Amino acid sequence: MCKEAGLLQKLIGLCSRYGYIHPSCDLGRSGVKGCYDYGPLGTLLRRNIQNEWWTSVVSSQEDMFGIESSQLQQTSIRNTNQSENSSDDINDHRRLSVIPSSDEMQTQGENLNWTLRDSLNQGTISQYYNTLQLVSRRLPFGLAQIGQCFRRTGQSESLTDDDHDRYIFDLPEFTQMTAQFYCSPKTADRWMIDWQRDRIQWWRKFSGAPSSFQMSETKQSELLRTTDIQFQFPWGVETIERISNRGSGELERLQKETGVDFHGREGRKNVLPQVVEMACGLERGILALLLDAYQEKERTDSKGQKINHRMVLRLHVKLAPIKVAVLPIKGTKEIIEICEYLAKELRKGSISCHRVNELGPVIGQHVASDKTLKTGVVRMRHRDTMITQQLHITEVRETIERHLEAG
C-alpha cells in the first residue's frame, strides 16, 4: 500500500471519478454535508463485502442464524443499558456511537419515546429468547445482522475538522455488521479465541498486505473483555472490528425484568450463556480495504521513457465490483455480437462484467484473437499476473467461475 502523504486525498479523487463514493451534497445533490452516496461500483463493493461477511459469519457456520431488527428503539431500553454499552461497541469512539436525540424523534403512544438506534446490540440480543426456543434450548448458537445505525445529533456538532478529514471513517449514519454467539461460561474463552482467529484471517484474506491488519492485546474491564482488529490508516492506527466477551450480565438483567427463563442447555446442565460479540463498522472496513488496494503504476516504453501514470485499485477478486471486462480487438459488428453474447452468458452466472465496444490497438492485441470468428477462440488475461491464455468461447464462463471460486 502506498504510504506517501496525501494518499487519502488521492483515493478520494479516484473513488469520485470512477463512481465509488460521492459526497451527498456535491453537484446540487440534496444530501447532508458529511454524508456520502455510493455510485455503481461503490454499491457493488459494499454488497460484496457484506456478502463475504455474511458467508463467513453465518452461512458457513453451524448454528448461526441471520436476523433483522427495527431501526427504532425505545429510549427507556437504551437508557437502562447506557452504562453497559458506553465503552464496548466498535462504533463508540466518540465519532461513531451517536443517534438522533429523543427530542427530535419520538412517538406519543402509550407514553413511550422512540429513537433511532446507535448500534445493533439491543436488537440482536432481544431475539435471543425466541431463537433459544427454536433450537430447543441447546447451546451454543449465534445471531447476526447487518443494519444502519445513527449518530445522536448533538454529538455530530462536536466533531473536529480532523474528524471530517477521515472521509467515510466518521459518518452521521453508518452500517454495522454484528454477530453474537451464546455459549456456556465454561467454553466462552475458547470460543472467543476461535472467533478472534476467524475474524483476523477474514480481513487478511482480502488484503494485499495482510500485516496491515493487526490484533490488539485483550483488554479486561469490569463488565467485559475485548480485543480489537486494527488497521494502519494514514492518520494512525484505528479499530475496524471489536470482539468482546460481554459475559451474562445483559441476559441476567433481561431475565429479571421479564421473568422468563433464559437458561440454555449444554449437555445435561442448564446454564445462563455468556455473549461473545463481533461488531464492525462497514464504512471503516471499506475505507481500510480501499486504502490497502490503492496502487500507483507507471508504464514505460522500450527506451525506459514514462508513457503514463495510473492510480489503480487492486481489490481482491471476491470484492472487486467488476469481475470481467469483455474487450473486442476491433469494433466490427460480428465481434461486437460475440462480445454481447459472452457478456450475457457471464451475467447469467451472476458474474458482474463490463463490455467495451471500442478499444485502442495496444490493449486489443492482448485480449482478443483475430481468428475468433473462425475458431471461436478468445484470449483471457489475468488482471494481476498479466498471464494470457487462449480458450474456446464456450469454456470462458466455467473457467472464470473456477477462478472466482478459488478466490
XYZ file of C-alpha atoms in Angstrom:
407
model
C 0.000 0.000 0.000
C 1.253 3.473 -0.861
C 2.303 5.320 2.337
C 3.040 8.761 0.929
C 1.434 11.952 2.241
C -1.799 12.841 0.511
C -2.763 9.199 -0.030
C -6.270 9.725 1.310
C -6.907 12.695 -0.982
C -5.735 10.680 -3.981
C -8.046 7.841 -3.011
C -10.979 10.236 -2.570
C -10.388 11.642 -6.051
C -10.125 8.179 -7.567
C -13.316 6.971 -5.872
C -15.195 10.067 -7.046
C -14.046 9.762 -10.674
C -14.934 6.104 -11.032
C -18.305 6.068 -9.328
C -17.393 4.534 -5.990
C -18.247 7.208 -3.417
C -19.525 10.798 -3.742
C -20.302 13.454 -1.121
C -24.087 13.648 -0.814
C -24.053 17.442 -1.149
C -21.961 17.544 -4.379
C -23.281 18.732 -7.765
C -26.551 20.075 -6.430
C -27.485 16.885 -4.608
C -29.904 17.329 -1.728
C -27.771 15.374 0.729
C -26.290 16.427 4.064
C -22.718 17.616 4.482
C -20.638 14.833 5.945
C -22.756 12.098 4.320
C -21.783 10.084 1.255
C -23.587 8.320 -1.578
C -22.349 5.195 -3.318
C -22.236 5.020 -7.098
C -22.482 1.837 -9.223
C -19.021 0.496 -8.383
C -19.194 1.537 -4.741
C -22.570 -0.140 -4.314
C -21.220 -3.393 -5.756
C -18.172 -3.188 -3.480
C -20.379 -2.639 -0.399
C -22.577 -5.566 -1.353
C -19.618 -7.857 -1.999
C -18.093 -7.083 1.411
C -21.414 -7.656 3.153
C -21.956 -10.929 1.274
C -18.478 -12.171 2.164
C -19.015 -11.238 5.816
C -22.377 -13.000 5.847
C -20.914 -16.115 4.256
C -18.066 -16.205 6.765
C -20.068 -15.456 9.902
C -23.453 -17.054 9.132
C -23.710 -19.340 6.083
C -20.523 -21.312 6.682
C -21.034 -21.665 10.448
C -23.027 -24.220 12.365
C -25.972 -22.882 14.390
C -25.585 -19.252 13.287
C -28.821 -17.510 12.302
C -29.446 -14.269 10.456
C -31.950 -11.745 11.796
C -33.150 -8.187 11.178
C -34.328 -5.785 13.842
C -36.130 -2.451 13.714
C -34.132 0.752 13.425
C -36.430 2.287 16.040
C -35.623 1.626 19.680
C -37.266 2.528 22.971
C -35.351 5.255 24.741
C -36.143 3.574 28.046
C -34.281 0.437 26.928
C -31.342 2.472 25.663
C -31.073 4.477 28.884
C -31.208 1.335 31.022
C -28.170 -0.060 29.222
C -26.226 3.143 28.686
C -23.658 2.317 31.359
C -23.123 -1.172 29.968
C -22.730 -0.078 26.339
C -20.743 3.107 26.787
C -17.352 1.516 26.239
C -17.801 -1.729 24.390
C -19.184 -1.057 20.919
C -16.919 -0.802 17.870
C -18.678 2.441 16.992
C -18.375 4.133 20.371
C -15.114 6.018 19.709
C -16.967 9.318 20.193
C -17.111 9.655 16.428
C -19.372 6.694 15.702
C -21.660 5.859 18.616
C -24.314 8.508 18.191
C -28.023 8.677 17.302
C -30.670 11.381 16.860
C -31.889 12.788 20.159
C -35.177 11.606 21.598
C -36.495 15.182 21.407
C -36.145 15.072 17.626
C -37.741 11.688 17.103
C -40.449 10.392 19.409
C -43.870 8.748 19.324
C -46.604 9.579 21.817
C -48.091 6.090 22.021
C -48.571 4.545 25.445
C -46.204 7.250 26.779
C -43.225 5.583 25.043
C -40.460 7.544 23.326
C -38.570 6.139 20.383
C -35.207 6.933 18.881
C -33.049 5.659 16.032
C -30.600 3.012 17.187
C -26.904 3.686 17.671
C -25.852 0.019 17.474
C -27.291 -3.428 16.721
C -26.570 -4.811 20.175
C -30.033 -4.496 21.704
C -31.859 -5.512 18.535
C -29.767 -8.664 18.359
C -29.927 -9.770 21.973
C -33.682 -9.106 22.068
C -34.133 -12.059 19.684
C -32.134 -14.422 21.893
C -35.130 -15.992 23.654
C -37.147 -16.755 20.521
C -34.135 -18.382 18.919
C -33.439 -20.315 22.127
C -36.860 -21.934 21.677
C -36.108 -22.617 18.002
C -33.009 -24.657 18.879
C -34.746 -26.463 21.761
C -32.636 -24.529 24.305
C -29.470 -26.177 23.035
C -26.220 -24.212 23.281
C -24.166 -22.855 21.626
C -25.785 -20.818 18.842
C -25.455 -17.328 17.420
C -27.339 -14.443 15.815
C -26.067 -11.999 13.197
C -27.379 -8.980 11.365
C -26.329 -6.064 9.166
C -28.082 -2.738 9.554
C -27.939 1.041 9.619
C -27.209 2.936 12.809
C -27.192 6.676 13.531
C -25.327 9.328 15.466
C -27.008 11.460 18.102
C -27.491 14.907 16.569
C -25.861 16.804 19.417
C -22.625 14.847 19.191
C -22.188 15.337 15.436
C -21.831 19.063 16.115
C -18.786 18.396 18.326
C -16.760 16.761 15.557
C -13.485 18.482 14.767
C -12.034 19.293 11.361
C -9.782 16.266 11.748
C -12.861 14.055 12.102
C -14.279 15.309 8.786
C -10.893 14.702 7.108
C -11.290 10.977 7.661
C -13.622 10.553 4.657
C -16.152 7.749 5.314
C -14.492 6.713 8.577
C -16.809 9.014 10.600
C -20.387 9.400 9.386
C -23.729 10.580 10.838
C -25.205 7.302 9.572
C -23.232 4.080 9.299
C -23.753 0.383 8.691
C -22.840 -2.079 11.395
C -22.219 -5.809 10.963
C -22.742 -7.639 14.243
C -22.804 -11.240 15.427
C -23.494 -12.517 18.945
C -22.556 -16.039 19.946
C -24.199 -17.551 23.032
C -22.187 -20.230 24.784
C -21.676 -21.690 28.245
C -19.355 -19.802 30.630
C -17.036 -22.822 30.653
C -16.408 -22.627 26.888
C -16.639 -18.844 26.389
C -12.881 -18.224 26.461
C -12.258 -20.892 23.833
C -14.998 -19.563 21.581
C -13.668 -16.036 21.861
C -10.210 -17.223 20.767
C -11.746 -19.117 17.839
C -13.697 -16.081 16.700
C -10.652 -13.849 17.041
C -8.715 -16.177 14.757
C -11.537 -16.396 12.213
C -12.053 -12.657 12.060
C -8.420 -11.599 11.645
C -7.984 -14.275 8.964
C -11.057 -12.923 7.184
C -9.664 -9.389 6.955
C -6.210 -10.539 5.956
C -7.600 -12.804 3.230
C -8.691 -9.758 1.235
C -5.528 -7.736 1.803
C -2.557 -7.255 -0.476
C -0.523 -6.500 2.667
C -2.011 -8.772 5.378
C 0.238 -7.336 8.088
C -1.679 -4.040 7.754
C -4.432 -5.732 9.773
C -3.360 -6.439 13.349
C -4.940 -7.843 16.507
C -4.596 -5.802 19.679
C -3.920 -7.198 23.107
C -7.002 -8.302 25.035
C -8.298 -5.706 27.476
C -10.238 -6.604 30.611
C -12.759 -4.276 32.267
C -15.303 -4.797 34.995
C -18.034 -5.710 32.532
C -16.309 -7.303 29.552
C -13.149 -8.466 27.815
C -12.309 -7.062 24.380
C -9.852 -7.492 21.534
C -9.663 -5.095 18.567
C -8.780 -5.714 14.945
C -6.926 -2.606 13.806
C -5.710 -1.064 10.549
C -2.969 1.465 9.841
C -4.824 4.460 8.364
C -2.919 7.489 7.005
C -3.578 9.364 10.267
C -2.811 6.446 12.587
C -3.936 3.045 13.832
C -7.709 2.669 14.295
C -10.109 -0.119 15.243
C -12.287 -1.590 12.489
C -13.733 -4.528 14.434
C -14.109 -5.463 18.082
C -14.510 -8.958 19.514
C -15.919 -8.923 23.061
C -16.906 -11.361 25.749
C -19.835 -9.467 27.222
C -20.469 -12.017 29.944
C -24.008 -12.885 31.103
C -24.956 -9.504 32.549
C -27.418 -8.416 29.871
C -29.210 -11.765 29.826
C -29.391 -11.736 33.633
C -30.998 -8.299 33.550
C -33.491 -9.293 30.844
C -34.360 -12.479 32.722
C -35.022 -10.474 35.881
C -37.109 -7.843 34.087
C -39.243 -10.286 32.082
C -39.466 -13.211 34.489
C -38.636 -15.531 31.582
C -36.105 -18.338 31.949
C -33.164 -17.544 29.647
C -31.103 -20.597 30.558
C -29.877 -22.834 27.787
C -28.808 -26.435 27.875
C -25.277 -27.720 27.356
C -25.246 -31.464 27.755
C -27.250 -32.170 30.895
C -26.589 -28.800 32.507
C -28.762 -25.695 32.338
C -26.612 -22.563 32.140
C -27.089 -18.881 31.504
C -24.826 -18.282 28.495
C -22.168 -15.686 28.055
C -22.246 -13.498 24.937
C -19.260 -13.340 22.589
C -19.859 -10.450 20.194
C -18.180 -9.428 16.920
C -19.025 -5.886 15.790
C -17.537 -3.936 12.901
C -18.381 -0.769 11.003
C -18.842 -1.437 7.281
C -17.658 2.021 6.207
C -14.490 1.706 8.259
C -13.859 -1.664 6.649
C -14.489 -0.296 3.156
C -12.016 2.530 3.700
C -9.379 0.146 5.067
C -9.741 -2.203 2.102
C -9.680 0.665 -0.415
C -6.500 2.068 1.120
C -4.989 -1.399 1.135
C -5.848 -1.869 -2.564
C -4.631 1.551 -3.755
C -1.556 1.452 -6.001
C 0.192 3.784 -8.417
C 1.537 2.348 -11.662
C 3.860 3.777 -14.301
C 4.138 2.492 -17.865
C 7.338 2.979 -19.834
C 8.287 2.409 -23.456
C 11.171 0.280 -24.735
C 13.572 3.171 -24.098
C 12.550 3.474 -20.466
C 10.610 6.682 -21.013
C 7.458 7.085 -18.904
C 4.295 6.809 -21.011
C 1.661 7.396 -18.352
C 0.977 7.319 -14.622
C -2.063 5.463 -13.320
C -3.812 5.118 -9.986
C -5.483 1.727 -9.578
C -7.423 -0.267 -7.005
C -6.110 -3.814 -6.886
C -9.086 -5.184 -4.961
C -9.330 -8.861 -4.091
C -11.197 -10.846 -6.743
C -14.017 -11.611 -4.292
C -14.559 -7.917 -3.586
C -13.889 -6.338 -6.985
C -17.102 -4.710 -8.295
C -16.431 -5.855 -11.870
C -15.078 -9.372 -12.266
C -14.629 -9.401 -16.040
C -14.097 -6.849 -18.803
C -15.137 -8.090 -22.259
C -12.892 -6.304 -24.762
C -13.111 -6.688 -28.573
C -9.992 -6.260 -30.697
C -11.915 -4.114 -33.153
C -15.400 -2.654 -33.336
C -16.782 -4.756 -36.196
C -20.409 -5.826 -35.993
C -19.558 -9.525 -35.778
C -17.011 -9.079 -32.988
C -19.399 -6.871 -31.024
C -22.118 -9.512 -31.295
C -19.736 -12.137 -29.904
C -18.861 -9.837 -27.024
C -22.544 -9.233 -26.315
C -23.155 -12.985 -26.253
C -20.202 -13.600 -23.949
C -21.227 -10.812 -21.563
C -24.770 -12.172 -21.447
C -23.521 -15.664 -20.597
C -21.370 -14.323 -17.793
C -24.258 -12.341 -16.320
C -26.386 -15.483 -16.351
C -23.827 -16.927 -13.974
C -24.115 -13.836 -11.735
C -20.648 -12.688 -12.820
C -20.518 -8.896 -12.998
C -18.886 -7.784 -16.227
C -18.225 -4.646 -18.229
C -18.403 -4.727 -22.018
C -16.462 -2.227 -24.137
C -17.250 -1.766 -27.834
C -14.161 0.177 -28.893
C -10.531 -0.408 -27.952
C -7.200 1.002 -28.947
C -4.829 -1.454 -30.629
C -2.385 -1.554 -27.688
C -4.980 -3.065 -25.367
C -6.795 -5.010 -28.022
C -3.808 -7.031 -29.122
C -3.522 -8.541 -25.643
C -7.112 -9.616 -25.086
C -8.625 -10.867 -28.331
C -7.771 -13.085 -31.276
C -8.153 -12.251 -34.959
C -9.375 -15.806 -35.546
C -12.254 -15.628 -33.079
C -14.898 -15.541 -35.816
C -13.493 -18.678 -37.467
C -12.362 -20.738 -34.476
C -14.351 -19.391 -31.517
C -11.086 -18.945 -29.625
C -10.645 -15.872 -27.408
C -7.826 -14.646 -25.206
C -8.250 -14.189 -21.475
C -5.799 -12.089 -19.467
C -5.471 -12.113 -15.700
C -5.542 -8.610 -14.203
C -2.797 -9.146 -11.630
C -0.384 -11.566 -13.293
C -0.957 -10.345 -16.887
C -0.788 -14.015 -17.934
C -2.788 -14.622 -21.117
C -4.416 -17.906 -22.115
C -6.400 -18.955 -25.154
C -9.639 -20.906 -24.797
C -12.862 -21.549 -26.653
C -15.689 -19.136 -26.020
C -17.809 -21.954 -24.547
C -15.178 -22.508 -21.852
C -14.927 -18.908 -20.677
C -17.749 -18.882 -18.139
C -16.693 -22.130 -16.441
C -13.042 -21.051 -16.333
C -13.909 -17.711 -14.725
C -16.272 -19.361 -12.237
C -13.455 -21.686 -11.134
C -11.107 -18.743 -10.747
C -13.619 -16.763 -8.690
C -14.399 -19.752 -6.523
C -10.714 -20.291 -5.784
C -10.548 -16.599 -4.859
